[in-house]
Amino acid sequence: MDLLSSLGDSTGSPGPDVPQCSRKGCRADAVWQILWNNPKIHDAERRKVWLACEEHRGWLENFLQQRLFWRSTEPLEDTEA
């Protein structure tokens, strides 16, 4: 799973240099990856990823848990190290 390469938009424009939180309107640096899937449309092994800053981690997890989509939360590792 290559999180950094998926940050660009559909026009091929590069995304931000540092991964940002997925919460609408937040531009803080992401430190968590929240793994989820919708069992009605995704295979059981498939994981989609939302990125979260420290402030919005709980909000994003709660949103997904209420819908039974949340699978796990893991630290966002520096992929360039």
N, CA, C and O atoms as a GROMACS GRO file, in nm:
protein
  324
    1MET      N    1   0.086  -0.117   0.000
    1MET     CA    2   0.000   0.000   0.000
    1MET      C    3   0.090   0.123   0.000
    1MET      O    4   0.168   0.142   0.094
    2ASP      N    5   0.081   0.206  -0.102
    2ASP     CA    6   0.165   0.323  -0.115
    2ASP      C    7   0.081   0.448  -0.090
    2ASP      O    8   0.020   0.502  -0.182
    3LEU      N    9   0.078   0.492   0.035
    3LEU     CA   10  -0.007   0.605   0.072
    3LEU      C   11   0.036   0.735   0.007
    3LEU      O   12  -0.048   0.814  -0.034
    4LEU      N   13   0.165   0.759  -0.002
    4LEU     CA   14   0.213   0.887  -0.052
    4LEU      C   15   0.182   0.905  -0.200
    4LEU      O   16   0.153   1.017  -0.243
    5SER      N   17   0.188   0.799  -0.279
    5SER     CA   18   0.161   0.814  -0.422
    5SER      C   19   0.013   0.836  -0.449
    5SER      O   20  -0.023   0.882  -0.557
    6SER      N   21  -0.074   0.803  -0.354
    6SER     CA   22  -0.217   0.819  -0.376
    6SER      C   23  -0.269   0.956  -0.333
    6SER      O   24  -0.389   0.980  -0.338
    7LEU      N   25  -0.180   1.045  -0.292
    7LEU     CA   26  -0.225   1.174  -0.242
    7LEU      C   27  -0.254   1.276  -0.352
    7LEU      O   28  -0.320   1.377  -0.326
    8GLY      N   29  -0.208   1.251  -0.474
    8GLY     CA   30  -0.235   1.343  -0.583
    8GLY      C   31  -0.382   1.336  -0.623
    8GLY      O   32  -0.453   1.244  -0.584
    9ASP      N   33  -0.426   1.434  -0.703
    9ASP     CA   34  -0.565   1.430  -0.748
    9ASP      C   35  -0.574   1.356  -0.881
    9ASP      O   36  -0.473   1.310  -0.933
   10SER      N   37  -0.694   1.343  -0.935
   10SER     CA   38  -0.716   1.263  -1.055
   10SER      C   39  -0.654   1.325  -1.180
   10SER      O   40  -0.645   1.257  -1.282
   11THR      N   41  -0.610   1.450  -1.174
   11THR     CA   42  -0.548   1.514  -1.290
   11THR      C   43  -0.400   1.487  -1.294
   11THR      O   44  -0.332   1.532  -1.387
   12GLY      N   45  -0.348   1.414  -1.196
   12GLY     CA   46  -0.206   1.384  -1.193
   12GLY      C   47  -0.123   1.489  -1.122
   12GLY      O   48  -0.001   1.478  -1.117
   13SER      N   49  -0.188   1.591  -1.067
   13SER     CA   50  -0.115   1.692  -0.992
   13SER      C   51  -0.062   1.630  -0.865
   13SER      O   52  -0.130   1.548  -0.803
   14PRO      N   53   0.060   1.667  -0.825
   14PRO     CA   54   0.114   1.610  -0.702
   14PRO      C   55   0.034   1.655  -0.581
   14PRO      O   56  -0.022   1.764  -0.578
   15GLY      N   57   0.032   1.569  -0.481
   15GLY     CA   58  -0.034   1.603  -0.356
   15GLY      C   59   0.060   1.682  -0.268
   15GLY      O   60   0.166   1.726  -0.315
   16PRO      N   61   0.025   1.703  -0.143
   16PRO     CA   62   0.112   1.776  -0.051
   16PRO      C   63   0.240   1.699  -0.024
   16PRO      O   64   0.244   1.577  -0.039
   17ASP      N   65   0.345   1.770   0.015
   17ASP     CA   66   0.473   1.706   0.047
   17ASP      C   67   0.461   1.614   0.168
   17ASP      O   68   0.528   1.511   0.175
   18VAL      N   69   0.377   1.652   0.262
   18VAL     CA   70   0.356   1.574   0.384
   18VAL      C   71   0.211   1.528   0.384
   18VAL      O   72   0.122   1.609   0.359
   19PRO      N   73   0.184   1.400   0.412
   19PRO     CA   74   0.045   1.353   0.416
   19PRO      C   75  -0.038   1.435   0.515
   19PRO      O   76   0.008   1.467   0.625
   20GLN      N   77  -0.160   1.470   0.474
   20GLN     CA   78  -0.247   1.554   0.556
   20GLN      C   79  -0.368   1.475   0.604
   20GLN      O   80  -0.408   1.375   0.545
   21CYS      N   81  -0.424   1.523   0.712
   21CYS     CA   82  -0.543   1.464   0.772
   21CYS      C   83  -0.658   1.460   0.672
   21CYS      O   84  -0.676   1.551   0.591
   22SER      N   85  -0.736   1.351   0.678
   22SER     CA   86  -0.851   1.333   0.587
   22SER      C   87  -0.976   1.407   0.634
   22SER      O   88  -1.073   1.416   0.558
   23ARG      N   89  -0.978   1.459   0.754
   23ARG     CA   90  -1.096   1.531   0.805
   23ARG      C   91  -1.118   1.655   0.721
   23ARG      O   92  -1.024   1.731   0.696
   24LYS      N   93  -1.241   1.675   0.677
   24LYS     CA   94  -1.274   1.788   0.591
   24LYS      C   95  -1.227   1.919   0.651
   24LYS      O   96  -1.256   1.951   0.766
   25GLY      N   97  -1.152   1.996   0.572
   25GLY     CA   98  -1.105   2.126   0.613
   25GLY      C   99  -0.977   2.125   0.694
   25GLY      O  100  -0.920   2.232   0.721
   26CYS      N  101  -0.929   2.009   0.735
   26CYS     CA  102  -0.807   2.001   0.815
   26CYS      C  103  -0.687   1.984   0.723
   26CYS      O  104  -0.690   1.902   0.631
   27ARG      N  105  -0.584   2.059   0.747
   27ARG     CA  106  -0.461   2.050   0.668
   27ARG      C  107  -0.342   2.014   0.757
   27ARG      O  108  -0.227   2.032   0.716
   28ALA      N  109  -0.369   1.964   0.876
   28ALA     CA  110  -0.262   1.925   0.969
   28ALA      C  111  -0.192   1.800   0.916
   28ALA      O  112  -0.250   1.720   0.843
   29ASP      N  113  -0.066   1.785   0.955
   29ASP     CA  114   0.010   1.667   0.918
   29ASP      C  115  -0.054   1.542   0.977
   29ASP      O  116  -0.093   1.542   1.094
   30ALA      N  117  -0.066   1.438   0.898
   30ALA     CA  118  -0.122   1.311   0.944
   30ALA      C  119  -0.017   1.234   1.022
   30ALA      O  120   0.100   1.232   0.985
   31VAL      N  121  -0.059   1.171   1.130
   31VAL     CA  122   0.029   1.085   1.209
   31VAL      C  123  -0.031   0.945   1.228
   31VAL      O  124   0.035   0.856   1.281
   32TRP      N  125  -0.155   0.925   1.183
   32TRP     CA  126  -0.224   0.797   1.196
   32TRP      C  127  -0.284   0.758   1.062
   32TRP      O  128  -0.321   0.844   0.982
   33GLN      N  129  -0.292   0.628   1.038
   33GLN     CA  130  -0.368   0.576   0.925
   33GLN      C  131  -0.481   0.490   0.981
   33GLN      O  132  -0.457   0.397   1.059
   34ILE      N  133  -0.601   0.523   0.942
   34ILE     CA  134  -0.720   0.451   0.988
   34ILE      C  135  -0.765   0.361   0.874
   34ILE      O  136  -0.803   0.408   0.767
   35LEU      N  137  -0.760   0.231   0.900
   35LEU     CA  138  -0.793   0.132   0.798
   35LEU      C  139  -0.939   0.091   0.813
   35LEU      O  140  -0.986   0.065   0.924
   36TRP      N  141  -1.009   0.086   0.701
   36TRP     CA  142  -1.151   0.056   0.705
   36TRP      C  143  -1.194  -0.010   0.576
   36TRP      O  144  -1.120  -0.011   0.477
   37ASN      N  145  -1.313  -0.067   0.577
   37ASN     CA  146  -1.379  -0.113   0.455
   37ASN      C  147  -1.529  -0.119   0.479
   37ASN      O  148  -1.576  -0.128   0.593
   38ASN      N  149  -1.603  -0.115   0.371
   38ASN     CA  150  -1.748  -0.129   0.376
   38ASN      C  151  -1.777  -0.273   0.334
   38ASN      O  152  -1.764  -0.306   0.216
   39PRO      N  153  -1.816  -0.360   0.428
   39PRO     CA  154  -1.834  -0.502   0.396
   39PRO      C  155  -1.943  -0.528   0.292
   39PRO      O  156  -1.947  -0.637   0.235
   40LYS      N  157  -2.030  -0.432   0.267
   40LYS     CA  158  -2.134  -0.452   0.167
   40LYS      C  159  -2.078  -0.439   0.025
   40LYS      O  160  -2.136  -0.493  -0.069
   41ILE      N  161  -1.967  -0.367   0.009
   41ILE     CA  162  -1.914  -0.347  -0.126
   41ILE      C  163  -1.767  -0.386  -0.143
   41ILE      O  164  -1.719  -0.394  -0.256
   42HIS      N  165  -1.695  -0.410  -0.033
   42HIS     CA  166  -1.553  -0.446  -0.042
   42HIS      C  167  -1.530  -0.590   0.004
   42HIS      O  168  -1.600  -0.640   0.092
   43ASP      N  169  -1.432  -0.656  -0.056
   43ASP     CA  170  -1.389  -0.786  -0.008
   43ASP      C  171  -1.342  -0.772   0.136
   43ASP      O  172  -1.299  -0.664   0.177
   44ALA      N  173  -1.348  -0.880   0.213
   44ALA     CA  174  -1.311  -0.878   0.355
   44ALA      C  175  -1.165  -0.836   0.375
   44ALA      O  176  -1.134  -0.774   0.476
   45GLU      N  177  -1.076  -0.868   0.281
   45GLU     CA  178  -0.934  -0.835   0.295
   45GLU      C  179  -0.901  -0.692   0.254
   45GLU      O  180  -0.796  -0.640   0.291
   46ARG      N  181  -0.988  -0.627   0.180
   46ARG     CA  182  -0.961  -0.493   0.129
   46ARG      C  183  -0.959  -0.392   0.242
   46ARG      O  184  -1.043  -0.397   0.333
   47ARG      N  185  -0.863  -0.301   0.238
   47ARG     CA  186  -0.856  -0.194   0.336
   47ARG      C  187  -0.841  -0.061   0.265
   47ARG      O  188  -0.750  -0.042   0.184
   48LYS      N  189  -0.930   0.030   0.296
   48LYS     CA  190  -0.920   0.167   0.250
   48LYS      C  191  -0.851   0.242   0.364
   48LYS      O  192  -0.851   0.195   0.478
   49VAL      N  193  -0.792   0.357   0.334
   49VAL     CA  194  -0.714   0.429   0.435
   49VAL      C  195  -0.757   0.575   0.440
   49VAL      O  196  -0.764   0.644   0.338
   50TRP      N  197  -0.785   0.620   0.560
   50TRP     CA  198  -0.799   0.762   0.588
   50TRP      C  199  -0.680   0.799   0.674
   50TRP      O  200  -0.637   0.722   0.760
   51LEU      N  201  -0.626   0.917   0.652
   51LEU     CA  202  -0.516   0.968   0.732
   51LEU      C  203  -0.572   1.061   0.838
   51LEU      O  204  -0.670   1.132   0.813
   52ALA      N  205  -0.510   1.063   0.955
   52ALA     CA  206  -0.561   1.145   1.065
   52ALA      C  207  -0.449   1.215   1.140
   52ALA      O  208  -0.342   1.159   1.162
   53CYS      N  209  -0.478   1.339   1.178
   53CYS     CA  210  -0.390   1.409   1.271
   53CYS      C  211  -0.430   1.365   1.412
   53CYS      O  212  -0.531   1.296   1.429
   54GLU      N  213  -0.352   1.403   1.510
   54GLU     CA  214  -0.382   1.364   1.649
   54GLU      C  215  -0.520   1.415   1.692
   54GLU      O  216  -0.593   1.343   1.760
   55GLU      N  217  -0.555   1.537   1.652
   55GLU     CA  218  -0.682   1.598   1.694
   55GLU      C  219  -0.804   1.525   1.638
   55GLU      O  220  -0.905   1.512   1.707
   56HIS      N  221  -0.797   1.477   1.514
   56HIS     CA  222  -0.915   1.420   1.448
   56HIS      C  223  -0.919   1.267   1.446
   56HIS      O  224  -1.013   1.209   1.392
   57ARG      N  225  -0.819   1.202   1.502
   57ARG     CA  226  -0.817   1.055   1.504
   57ARG      C  227  -0.946   1.000   1.565
   57ARG      O  228  -1.012   0.916   1.503
   58GLY      N  229  -0.982   1.044   1.682
   58GLY     CA  230  -1.101   0.994   1.750
   58GLY      C  231  -1.228   1.019   1.672
   58GLY      O  232  -1.316   0.933   1.666
   59TRP      N  233  -1.241   1.137   1.612
   59TRP     CA  234  -1.361   1.171   1.535
   59TRP      C  235  -1.376   1.077   1.416
   59TRP      O  236  -1.485   1.025   1.390
   60LEU      N  237  -1.266   1.057   1.342
   60LEU     CA  238  -1.272   0.970   1.223
   60LEU      C  239  -1.298   0.824   1.262
   60LEU      O  240  -1.376   0.756   1.196
   61GLU      N  241  -1.233   0.776   1.369
   61GLU     CA  242  -1.259   0.639   1.416
   61GLU      C  243  -1.405   0.622   1.455
   61GLU      O  244  -1.468   0.524   1.417
   62ASN      N  245  -1.458   0.716   1.530
   62ASN     CA  246  -1.598   0.708   1.574
   62ASN      C  247  -1.693   0.706   1.455
   62ASN      O  248  -1.788   0.628   1.453
   63PHE      N  249  -1.668   0.790   1.356
   63PHE     CA  250  -1.751   0.796   1.235
   63PHE      C  251  -1.757   0.657   1.169
   63PHE      O  252  -1.864   0.610   1.132
   64LEU      N  253  -1.640   0.594   1.155
   64LEU     CA  254  -1.633   0.462   1.091
   64LEU      C  255  -1.690   0.352   1.180
   64LEU      O  256  -1.755   0.260   1.130
   65GLN      N  257  -1.667   0.360   1.311
   65GLN     CA  258  -1.718   0.258   1.403
   65GLN      C  259  -1.871   0.257   1.404
   65GLN      O  260  -1.932   0.150   1.411
   66GLN      N  261  -1.932   0.374   1.399
   66GLN     CA  262  -2.079   0.381   1.399
   66GLN      C  263  -2.139   0.311   1.278
   66GLN      O  264  -2.252   0.262   1.283
   67ARG      N  265  -2.064   0.306   1.169
   67ARG     CA  266  -2.111   0.242   1.045
   67ARG      C  267  -2.059   0.099   1.030
   67ARG      O  268  -2.085   0.033   0.929
   68LEU      N  269  -1.984   0.052   1.132
   68LEU     CA  270  -1.923  -0.082   1.132
   68LEU      C  271  -1.821  -0.097   1.019
   68LEU      O  272  -1.804  -0.207   0.965
   69PHE      N  273  -1.752   0.013   0.983
   69PHE     CA  274  -1.651   0.012   0.877
   69PHE      C  275  -1.509   0.007   0.933
   69PHE      O  276  -1.418  -0.039   0.864
   70TRP      N  277  -1.488   0.053   1.057
   70TRP     CA  278  -1.353   0.063   1.113
   70TRP      C  279  -1.291  -0.074   1.131
   70TRP      O  280  -1.358  -0.167   1.178
   71ARG      N  281  -1.163  -0.088   1.092
   71ARG     CA  282  -1.091  -0.215   1.110
   71ARG      C  283  -0.973  -0.200   1.204
   71ARG      O  284  -0.956  -0.284   1.293
   72SER      N  285  -0.891  -0.097   1.187
   72SER     CA  286  -0.778  -0.075   1.278
   72SER      C  287  -0.722   0.064   1.258
   72SER      O  288  -0.750   0.131   1.158
   73THR      N  289  -0.643   0.107   1.355
   73THR     CA  290  -0.571   0.234   1.346
   73THR      C  291  -0.425   0.206   1.375
   73THR      O  292  -0.391   0.142   1.474
   74GLU      N  293  -0.339   0.255   1.288
   74GLU     CA  294  -0.196   0.230   1.300
   74GLU      C  295  -0.119   0.360   1.281
   74GLU      O  296  -0.167   0.451   1.213
   75PRO      N  297  -0.001   0.369   1.340
   75PRO     CA  298   0.080   0.489   1.319
   75PRO      C  299   0.118   0.502   1.171
   75PRO      O  300   0.140   0.402   1.103
   76LEU      N  301   0.124   0.624   1.125
   76LEU     CA  302   0.168   0.651   0.988
   76LEU      C  303   0.320   0.656   0.990
   76LEU      O  304   0.379   0.749   1.043
   77GLU      N  305   0.382   0.556   0.933
   77GLU     CA  306   0.527   0.546   0.932
   77GLU      C  307   0.583   0.636   0.823
   77GLU      O  308   0.517   0.661   0.723
   78ASP      N  309   0.704   0.682   0.843
   78ASP     CA  310   0.774   0.759   0.742
   78ASP      C  311   0.822   0.661   0.636
   78ASP      O  312   0.916   0.585   0.660
   79THR      N  313   0.760   0.662   0.518
   79THR     CA  314   0.791   0.565   0.414
   79THR      C  315   0.923   0.595   0.343
   79THR      O  316   0.973   0.511   0.268
   80GLU      N  317   0.980   0.712   0.367
   80GLU     CA  318   1.107   0.748   0.300
   80GLU      C  319   1.228   0.709   0.382
   80GLU      O  320   1.340   0.718   0.332
   81ALA      N  321   1.208   0.665   0.506
   81ALA     CA  322   1.322   0.629   0.592
   81ALA      C  323   1.384   0.499   0.552
   81ALA      O  324   1.481   0.455   0.615
   0.00000   0.00000   0.00000
